[in-house]
PDB file of C-alpha atoms in Angstrom:
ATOM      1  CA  UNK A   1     -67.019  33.626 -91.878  1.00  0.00           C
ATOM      2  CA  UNK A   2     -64.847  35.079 -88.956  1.00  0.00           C
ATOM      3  CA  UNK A   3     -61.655  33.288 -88.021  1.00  0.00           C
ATOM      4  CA  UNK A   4     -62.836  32.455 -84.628  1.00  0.00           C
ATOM      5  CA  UNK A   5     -66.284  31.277 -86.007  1.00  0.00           C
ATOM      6  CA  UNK A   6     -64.544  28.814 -88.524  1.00  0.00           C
ATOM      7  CA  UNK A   7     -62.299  27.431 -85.427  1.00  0.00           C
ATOM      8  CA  UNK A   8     -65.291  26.763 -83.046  1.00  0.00           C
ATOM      9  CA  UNK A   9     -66.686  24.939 -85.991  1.00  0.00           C
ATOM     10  CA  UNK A  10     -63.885  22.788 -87.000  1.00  0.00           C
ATOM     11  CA  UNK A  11     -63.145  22.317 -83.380  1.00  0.00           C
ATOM     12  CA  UNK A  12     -67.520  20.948 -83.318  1.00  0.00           C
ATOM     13  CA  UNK A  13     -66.626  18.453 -86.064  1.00  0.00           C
ATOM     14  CA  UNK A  14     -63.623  17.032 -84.584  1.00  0.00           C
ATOM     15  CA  UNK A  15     -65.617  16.460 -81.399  1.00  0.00           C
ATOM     16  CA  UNK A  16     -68.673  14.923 -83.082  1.00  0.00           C
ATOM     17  CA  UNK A  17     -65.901  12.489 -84.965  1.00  0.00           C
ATOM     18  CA  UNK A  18     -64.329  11.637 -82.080  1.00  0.00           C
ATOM     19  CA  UNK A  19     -67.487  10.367 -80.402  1.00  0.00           C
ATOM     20  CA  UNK A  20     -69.035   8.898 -83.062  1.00  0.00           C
ATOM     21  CA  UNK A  21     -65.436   6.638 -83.331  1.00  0.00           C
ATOM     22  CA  UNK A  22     -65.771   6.217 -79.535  1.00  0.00           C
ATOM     23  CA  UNK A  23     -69.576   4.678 -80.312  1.00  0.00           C
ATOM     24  CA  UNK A  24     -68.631   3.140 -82.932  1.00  0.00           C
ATOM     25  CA  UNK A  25     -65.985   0.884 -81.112  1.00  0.00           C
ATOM     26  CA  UNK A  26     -68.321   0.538 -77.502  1.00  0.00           C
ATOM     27  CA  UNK A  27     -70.647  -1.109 -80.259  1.00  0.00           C
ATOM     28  CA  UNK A  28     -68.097  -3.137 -81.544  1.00  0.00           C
ATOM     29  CA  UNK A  29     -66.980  -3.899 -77.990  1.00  0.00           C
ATOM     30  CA  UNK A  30     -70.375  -4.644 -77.053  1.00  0.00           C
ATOM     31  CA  UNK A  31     -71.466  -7.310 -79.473  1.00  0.00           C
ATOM     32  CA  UNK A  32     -68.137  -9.104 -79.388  1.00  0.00           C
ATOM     33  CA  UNK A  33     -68.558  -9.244 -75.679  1.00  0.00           C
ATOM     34  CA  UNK A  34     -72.385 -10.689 -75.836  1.00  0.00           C
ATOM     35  CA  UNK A  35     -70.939 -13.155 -78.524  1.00  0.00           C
ATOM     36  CA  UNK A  36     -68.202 -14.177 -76.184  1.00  0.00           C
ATOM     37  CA  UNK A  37     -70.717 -14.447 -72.879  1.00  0.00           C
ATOM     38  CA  UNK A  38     -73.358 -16.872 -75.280  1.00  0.00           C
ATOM     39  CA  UNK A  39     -70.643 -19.291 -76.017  1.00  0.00           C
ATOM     40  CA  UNK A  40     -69.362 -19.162 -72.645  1.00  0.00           C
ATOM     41  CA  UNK A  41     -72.919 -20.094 -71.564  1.00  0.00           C
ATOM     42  CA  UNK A  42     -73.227 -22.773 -73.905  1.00  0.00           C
ATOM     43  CA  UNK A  43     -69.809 -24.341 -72.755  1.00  0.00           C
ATOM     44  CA  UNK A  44     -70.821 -24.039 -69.270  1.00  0.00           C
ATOM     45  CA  UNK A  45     -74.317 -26.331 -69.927  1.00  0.00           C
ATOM     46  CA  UNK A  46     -72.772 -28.204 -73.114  1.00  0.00           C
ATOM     47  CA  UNK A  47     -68.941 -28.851 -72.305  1.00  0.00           C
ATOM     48  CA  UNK A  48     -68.300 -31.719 -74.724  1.00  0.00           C
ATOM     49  CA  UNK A  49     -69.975 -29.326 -77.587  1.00  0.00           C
ATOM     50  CA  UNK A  50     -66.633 -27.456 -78.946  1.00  0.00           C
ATOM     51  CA  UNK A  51     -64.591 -27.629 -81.938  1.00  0.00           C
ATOM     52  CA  UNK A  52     -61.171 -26.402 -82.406  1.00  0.00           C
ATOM     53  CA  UNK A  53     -62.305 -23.614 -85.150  1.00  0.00           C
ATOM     54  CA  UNK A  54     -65.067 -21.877 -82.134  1.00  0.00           C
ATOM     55  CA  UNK A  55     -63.108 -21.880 -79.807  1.00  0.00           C
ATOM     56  CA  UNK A  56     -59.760 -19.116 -81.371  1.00  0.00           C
ATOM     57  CA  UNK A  57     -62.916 -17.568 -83.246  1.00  0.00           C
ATOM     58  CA  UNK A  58     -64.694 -16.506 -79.411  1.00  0.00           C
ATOM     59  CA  UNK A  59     -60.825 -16.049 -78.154  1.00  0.00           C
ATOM     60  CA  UNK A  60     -60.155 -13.393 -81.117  1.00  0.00           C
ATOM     61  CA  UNK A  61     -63.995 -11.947 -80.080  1.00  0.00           C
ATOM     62  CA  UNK A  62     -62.693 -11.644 -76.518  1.00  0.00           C
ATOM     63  CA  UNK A  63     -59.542 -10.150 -77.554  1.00  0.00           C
ATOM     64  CA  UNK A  64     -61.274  -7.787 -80.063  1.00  0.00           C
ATOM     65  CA  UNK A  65     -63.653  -6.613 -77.064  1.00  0.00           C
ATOM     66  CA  UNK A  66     -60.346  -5.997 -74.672  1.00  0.00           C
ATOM     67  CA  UNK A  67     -58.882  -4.239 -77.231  1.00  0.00           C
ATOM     68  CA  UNK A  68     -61.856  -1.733 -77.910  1.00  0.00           C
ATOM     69  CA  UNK A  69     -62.539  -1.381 -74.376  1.00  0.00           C
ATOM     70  CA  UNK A  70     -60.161  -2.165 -71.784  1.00  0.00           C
ATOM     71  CA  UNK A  71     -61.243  -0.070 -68.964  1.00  0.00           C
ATOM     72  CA  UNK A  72     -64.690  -3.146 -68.375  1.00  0.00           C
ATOM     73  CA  UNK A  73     -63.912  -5.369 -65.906  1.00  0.00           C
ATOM     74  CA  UNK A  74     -66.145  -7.385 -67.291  1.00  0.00           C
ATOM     75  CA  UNK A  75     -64.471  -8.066 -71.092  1.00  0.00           C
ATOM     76  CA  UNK A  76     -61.314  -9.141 -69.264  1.00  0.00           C
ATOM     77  CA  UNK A  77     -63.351 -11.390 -67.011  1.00  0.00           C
ATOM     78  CA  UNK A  78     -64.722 -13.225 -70.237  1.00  0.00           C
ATOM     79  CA  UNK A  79     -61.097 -13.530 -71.618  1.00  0.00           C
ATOM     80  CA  UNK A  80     -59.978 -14.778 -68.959  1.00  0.00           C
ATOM     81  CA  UNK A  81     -62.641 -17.558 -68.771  1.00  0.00           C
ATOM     82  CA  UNK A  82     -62.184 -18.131 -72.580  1.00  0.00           C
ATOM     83  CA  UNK A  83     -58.458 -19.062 -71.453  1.00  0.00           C
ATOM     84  CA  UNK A  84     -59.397 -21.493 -69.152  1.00  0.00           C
ATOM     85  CA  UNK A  85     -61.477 -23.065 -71.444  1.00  0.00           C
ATOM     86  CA  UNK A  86     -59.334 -23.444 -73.795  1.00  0.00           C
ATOM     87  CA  UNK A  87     -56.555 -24.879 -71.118  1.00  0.00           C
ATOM     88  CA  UNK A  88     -59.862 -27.403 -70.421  1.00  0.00           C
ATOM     89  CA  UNK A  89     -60.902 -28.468 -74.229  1.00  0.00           C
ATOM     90  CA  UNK A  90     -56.424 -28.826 -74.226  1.00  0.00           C
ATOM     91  CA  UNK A  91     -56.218 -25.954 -77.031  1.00  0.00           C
ATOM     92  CA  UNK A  92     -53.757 -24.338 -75.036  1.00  0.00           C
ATOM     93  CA  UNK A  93     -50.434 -25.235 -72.936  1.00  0.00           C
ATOM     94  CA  UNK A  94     -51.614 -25.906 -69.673  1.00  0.00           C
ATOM     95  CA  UNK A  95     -48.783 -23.486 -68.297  1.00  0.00           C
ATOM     96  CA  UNK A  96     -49.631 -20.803 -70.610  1.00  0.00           C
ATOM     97  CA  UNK A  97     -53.267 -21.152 -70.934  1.00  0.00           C
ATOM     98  CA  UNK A  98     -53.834 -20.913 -67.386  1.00  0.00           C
ATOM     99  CA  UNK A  99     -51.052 -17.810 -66.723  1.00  0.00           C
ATOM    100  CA  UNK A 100     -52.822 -15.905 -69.552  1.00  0.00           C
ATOM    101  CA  UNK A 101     -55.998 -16.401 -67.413  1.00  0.00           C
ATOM    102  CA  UNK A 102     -54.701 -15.376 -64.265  1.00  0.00           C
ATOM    103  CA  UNK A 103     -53.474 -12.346 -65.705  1.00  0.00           C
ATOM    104  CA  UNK A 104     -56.806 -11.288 -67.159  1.00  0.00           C
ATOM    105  CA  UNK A 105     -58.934 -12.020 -63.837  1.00  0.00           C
ATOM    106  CA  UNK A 106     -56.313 -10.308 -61.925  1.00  0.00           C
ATOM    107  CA  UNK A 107     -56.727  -7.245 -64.107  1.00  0.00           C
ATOM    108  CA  UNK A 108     -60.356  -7.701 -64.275  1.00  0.00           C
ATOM    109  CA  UNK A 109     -60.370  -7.169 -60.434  1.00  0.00           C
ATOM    110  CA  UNK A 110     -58.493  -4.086 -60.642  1.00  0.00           C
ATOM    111  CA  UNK A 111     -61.003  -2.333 -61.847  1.00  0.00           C
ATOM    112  CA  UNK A 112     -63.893  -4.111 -60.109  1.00  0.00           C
ATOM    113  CA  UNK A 113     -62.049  -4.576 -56.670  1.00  0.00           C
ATOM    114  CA  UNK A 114     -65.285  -5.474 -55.460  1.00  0.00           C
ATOM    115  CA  UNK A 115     -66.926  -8.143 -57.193  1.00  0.00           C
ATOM    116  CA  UNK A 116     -66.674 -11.549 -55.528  1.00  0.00           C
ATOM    117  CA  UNK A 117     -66.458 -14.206 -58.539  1.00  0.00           C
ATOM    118  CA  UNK A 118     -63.599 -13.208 -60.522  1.00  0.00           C
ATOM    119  CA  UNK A 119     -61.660 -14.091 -56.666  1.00  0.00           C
ATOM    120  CA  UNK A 120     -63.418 -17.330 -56.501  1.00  0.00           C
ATOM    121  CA  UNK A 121     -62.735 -17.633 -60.691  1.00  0.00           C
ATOM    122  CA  UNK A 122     -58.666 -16.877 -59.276  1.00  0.00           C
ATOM    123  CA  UNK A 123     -59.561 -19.677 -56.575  1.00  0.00           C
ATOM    124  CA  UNK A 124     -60.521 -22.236 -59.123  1.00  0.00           C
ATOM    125  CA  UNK A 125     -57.462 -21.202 -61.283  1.00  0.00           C
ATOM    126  CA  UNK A 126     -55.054 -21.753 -58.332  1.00  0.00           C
ATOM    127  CA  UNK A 127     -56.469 -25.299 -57.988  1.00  0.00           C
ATOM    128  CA  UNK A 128     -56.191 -26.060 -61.348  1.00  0.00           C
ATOM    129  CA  UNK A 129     -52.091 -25.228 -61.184  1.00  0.00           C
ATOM    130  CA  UNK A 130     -52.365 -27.145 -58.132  1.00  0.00           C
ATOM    131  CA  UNK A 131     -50.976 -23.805 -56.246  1.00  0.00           C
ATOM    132  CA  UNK A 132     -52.155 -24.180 -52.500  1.00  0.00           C
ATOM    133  CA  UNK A 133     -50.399 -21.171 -51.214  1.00  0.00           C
ATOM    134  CA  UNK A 134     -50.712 -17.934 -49.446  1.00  0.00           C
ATOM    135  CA  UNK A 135     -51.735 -15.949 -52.937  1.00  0.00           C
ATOM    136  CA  UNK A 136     -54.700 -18.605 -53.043  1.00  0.00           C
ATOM    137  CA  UNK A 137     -55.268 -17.922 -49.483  1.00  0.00           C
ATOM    138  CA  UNK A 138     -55.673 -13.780 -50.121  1.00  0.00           C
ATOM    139  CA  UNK A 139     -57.903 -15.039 -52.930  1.00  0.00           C
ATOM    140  CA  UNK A 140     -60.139 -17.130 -50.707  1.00  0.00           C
ATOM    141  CA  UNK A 141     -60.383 -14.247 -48.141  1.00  0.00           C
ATOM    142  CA  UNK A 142     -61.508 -11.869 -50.697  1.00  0.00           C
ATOM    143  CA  UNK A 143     -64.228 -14.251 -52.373  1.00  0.00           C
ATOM    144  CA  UNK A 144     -65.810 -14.585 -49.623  1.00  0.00           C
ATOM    145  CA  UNK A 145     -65.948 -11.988 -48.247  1.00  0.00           C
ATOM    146  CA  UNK A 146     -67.098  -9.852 -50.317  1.00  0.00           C
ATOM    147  CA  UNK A 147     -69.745 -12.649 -51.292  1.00  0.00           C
ATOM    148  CA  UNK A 148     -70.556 -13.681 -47.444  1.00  0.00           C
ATOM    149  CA  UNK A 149     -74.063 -15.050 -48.839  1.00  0.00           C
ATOM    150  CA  UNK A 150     -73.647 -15.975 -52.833  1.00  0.00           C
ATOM    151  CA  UNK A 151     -74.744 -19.149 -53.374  1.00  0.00           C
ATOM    152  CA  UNK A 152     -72.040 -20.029 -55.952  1.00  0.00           C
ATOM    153  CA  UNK A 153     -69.104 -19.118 -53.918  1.00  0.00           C
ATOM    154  CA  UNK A 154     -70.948 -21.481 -51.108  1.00  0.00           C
ATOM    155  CA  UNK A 155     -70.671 -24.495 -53.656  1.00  0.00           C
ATOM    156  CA  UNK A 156     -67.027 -23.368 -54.122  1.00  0.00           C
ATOM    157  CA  UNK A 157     -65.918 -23.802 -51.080  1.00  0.00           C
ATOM    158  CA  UNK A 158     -67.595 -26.755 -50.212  1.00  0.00           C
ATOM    159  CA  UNK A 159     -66.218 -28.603 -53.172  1.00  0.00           C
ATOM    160  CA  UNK A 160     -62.819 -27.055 -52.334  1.00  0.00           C
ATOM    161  CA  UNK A 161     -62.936 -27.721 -48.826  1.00  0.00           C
ATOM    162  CA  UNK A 162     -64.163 -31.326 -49.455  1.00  0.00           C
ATOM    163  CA  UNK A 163     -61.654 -31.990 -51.896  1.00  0.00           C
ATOM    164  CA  UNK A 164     -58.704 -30.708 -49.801  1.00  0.00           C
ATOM    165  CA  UNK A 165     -59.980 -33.189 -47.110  1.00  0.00           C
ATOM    166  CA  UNK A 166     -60.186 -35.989 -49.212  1.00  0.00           C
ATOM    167  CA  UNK A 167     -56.488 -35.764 -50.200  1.00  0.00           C
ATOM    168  CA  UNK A 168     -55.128 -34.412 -46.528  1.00  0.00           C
ATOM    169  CA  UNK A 169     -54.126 -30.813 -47.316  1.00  0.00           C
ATOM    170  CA  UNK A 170     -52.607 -28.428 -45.177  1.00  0.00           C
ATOM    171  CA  UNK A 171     -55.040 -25.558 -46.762  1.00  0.00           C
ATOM    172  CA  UNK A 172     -57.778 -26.917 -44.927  1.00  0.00           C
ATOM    173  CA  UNK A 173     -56.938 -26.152 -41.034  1.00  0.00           C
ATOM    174  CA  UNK A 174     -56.221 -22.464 -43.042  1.00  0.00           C
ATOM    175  CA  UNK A 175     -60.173 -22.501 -44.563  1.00  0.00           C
ATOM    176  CA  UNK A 176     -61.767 -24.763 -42.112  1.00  0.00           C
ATOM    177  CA  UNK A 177     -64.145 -22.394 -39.813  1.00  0.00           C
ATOM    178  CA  UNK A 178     -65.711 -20.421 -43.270  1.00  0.00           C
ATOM    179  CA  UNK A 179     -65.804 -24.441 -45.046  1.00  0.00           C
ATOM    180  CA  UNK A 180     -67.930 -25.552 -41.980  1.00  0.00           C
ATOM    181  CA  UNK A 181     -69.895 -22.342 -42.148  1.00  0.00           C
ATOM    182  CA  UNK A 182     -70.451 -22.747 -46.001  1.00  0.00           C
ATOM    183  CA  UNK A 183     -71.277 -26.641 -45.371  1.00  0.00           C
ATOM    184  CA  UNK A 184     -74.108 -25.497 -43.781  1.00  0.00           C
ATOM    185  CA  UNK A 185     -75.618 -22.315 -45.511  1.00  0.00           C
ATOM    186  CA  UNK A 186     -75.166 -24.473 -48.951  1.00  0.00           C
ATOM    187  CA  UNK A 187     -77.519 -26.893 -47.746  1.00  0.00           C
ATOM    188  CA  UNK A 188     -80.019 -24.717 -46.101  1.00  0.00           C
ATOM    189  CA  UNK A 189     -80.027 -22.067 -49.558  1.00  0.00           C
ATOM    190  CA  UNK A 190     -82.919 -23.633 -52.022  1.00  0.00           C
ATOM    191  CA  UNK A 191     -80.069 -22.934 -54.741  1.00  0.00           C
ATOM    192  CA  UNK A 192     -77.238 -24.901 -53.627  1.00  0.00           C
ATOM    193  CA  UNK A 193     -79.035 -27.568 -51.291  1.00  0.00           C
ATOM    194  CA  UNK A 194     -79.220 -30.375 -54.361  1.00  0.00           C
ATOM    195  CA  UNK A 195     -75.519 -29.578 -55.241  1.00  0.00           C
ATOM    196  CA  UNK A 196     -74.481 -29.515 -51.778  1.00  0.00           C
ATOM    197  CA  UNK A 197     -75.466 -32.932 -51.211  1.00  0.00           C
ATOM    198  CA  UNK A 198     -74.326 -34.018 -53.907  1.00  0.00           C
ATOM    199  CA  UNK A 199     -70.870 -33.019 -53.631  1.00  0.00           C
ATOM    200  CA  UNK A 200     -71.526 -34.486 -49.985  1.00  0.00           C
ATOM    201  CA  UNK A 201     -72.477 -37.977 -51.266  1.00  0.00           C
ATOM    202  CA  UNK A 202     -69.590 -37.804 -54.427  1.00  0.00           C
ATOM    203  CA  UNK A 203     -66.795 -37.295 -51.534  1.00  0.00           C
ATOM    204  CA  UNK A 204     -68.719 -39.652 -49.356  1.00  0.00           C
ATOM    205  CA  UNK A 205     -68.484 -37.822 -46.649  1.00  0.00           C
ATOM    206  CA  UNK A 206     -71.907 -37.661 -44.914  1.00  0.00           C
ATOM    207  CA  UNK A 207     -70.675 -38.852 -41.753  1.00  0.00           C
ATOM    208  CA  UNK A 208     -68.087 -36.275 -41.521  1.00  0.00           C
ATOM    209  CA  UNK A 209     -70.208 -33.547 -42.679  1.00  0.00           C
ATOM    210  CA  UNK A 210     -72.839 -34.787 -39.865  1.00  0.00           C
ATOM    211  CA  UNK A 211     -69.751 -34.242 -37.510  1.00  0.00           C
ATOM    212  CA  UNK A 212     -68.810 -31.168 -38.867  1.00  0.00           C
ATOM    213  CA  UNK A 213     -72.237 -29.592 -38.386  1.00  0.00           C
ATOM    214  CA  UNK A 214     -73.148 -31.150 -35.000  1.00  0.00           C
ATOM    215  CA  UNK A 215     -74.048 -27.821 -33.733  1.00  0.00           C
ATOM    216  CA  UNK A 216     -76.262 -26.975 -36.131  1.00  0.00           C
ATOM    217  CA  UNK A 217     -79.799 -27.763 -35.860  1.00  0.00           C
ATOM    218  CA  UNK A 218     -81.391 -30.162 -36.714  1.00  0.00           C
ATOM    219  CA  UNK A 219     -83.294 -29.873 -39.460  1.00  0.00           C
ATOM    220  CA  UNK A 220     -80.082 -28.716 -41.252  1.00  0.00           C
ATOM    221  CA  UNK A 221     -78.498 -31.988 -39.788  1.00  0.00           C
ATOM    222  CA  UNK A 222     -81.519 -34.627 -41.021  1.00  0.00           C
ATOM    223  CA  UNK A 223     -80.573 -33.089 -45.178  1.00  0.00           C
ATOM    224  CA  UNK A 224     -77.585 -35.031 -44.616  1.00  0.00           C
ATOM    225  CA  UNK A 225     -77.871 -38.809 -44.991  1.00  0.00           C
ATOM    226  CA  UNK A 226     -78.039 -41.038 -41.916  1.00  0.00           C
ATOM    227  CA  UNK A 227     -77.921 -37.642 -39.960  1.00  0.00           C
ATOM    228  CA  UNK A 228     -79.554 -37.345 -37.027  1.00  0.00           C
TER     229      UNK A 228
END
């Protein structure tokens, strides 16, 4: 075999190695990732259903799928929301849990710029710290929009927007034209409409919101209670 021939070989092998190591680990990466997305599901619909042993055994997943790929947005995004829930079932220092989270979404959105819920996931996180500040603000502006009509983000701000009302926050002359606007595409979306109202009718504010929306019309009005 010529000397050149045996290189181009060798060189062949090496390559097919290589790639079947880079599979190999996307695979990995992969099914720790739709391990970690299941359980996140289940926590979502089932939050008193954890134990202490599933939840570090999905953060290690998590961590395992970060580690084999860290260029997906998406992986990072799960971590991050594994973080929070562990700050939530109080298996991690609320400081620290919650920090560790941040910095996952916030890297998560560096490499999808683009994608509207990890800012409204940042959004939540702020309010959890309790943070009502100019970073939240950027946050806000972001989430929506670049989600102008997702139906989540809708119920976001409306909850947000109600809540900062309720205990007479500065943030909400900062948030108050896109909260009215959101008041009123949440209840006229068939998705958010029942969870609209009933954020509505938990803050009992269904003569404000009536007040609020007086120029819309009125068939948007008369889903509000005592509306007309």
């Amino acid at each position: 075999m010529k000397k050149s021939h045996y290189f181009v070989m060798v060189f062949i092998i090496t390559l097919s190695g290589f790639g079947l190591h880079q599979a190999l680990y996307f695979g990995m990466a992969s099914f720790d990732n739709y391990t970690v997305s299941n359980m996140l599901k289940h926590w979502q619909n089932f939050p008193l259903e954890h134990s202490n042993k599933d939840y570090f055994r999905i953060k290690a997943k998590a961590q395992q799928a970060v580690l084999y790929h860290p260029h997906y947005a998406e992986y990072w995004d799960h971590m991050a929301q594994v973080n929070e829930w562990g700050f939530i079932f109080e298996y991690e220092a609320h400081e620290s849990g919650l920090l560790e989270a941040k910095k996952n979404y916030l890297r998560a959105t560096e490499l999808r710029p683009l994608w509207p819920d990890t800012w409204a996931s940042l959004i939540k996180l702020k309010w959890r710290l309790q943070e009502f500040d100019e970073e939240m603000l950027y946050y806000f502006e972001r989430a929506t929009k670049l989600g102008p009509q997702k139906p989540d983000i809708h119920l976001l701000v409306i909850e947000l927007g109600l809540a900062l009302y309720a205990n007479n926050n500065f943030m909400l002359l900062k948030i108050r034209p896109e909260f009215h606007r959101r008041l009123a595409l949440g209840l006229k979306h068939n998705e958010t409409r029942s969870k609209a109202r009933k954020l509505i009718s938990q803050y009992e504010s269904q003569a404000l919101v009536c007040r609020w929306l007086k120029d819309e019309d009125i068939n948007t009005r008369k889903l509000i209670p005592k509306c007309k």
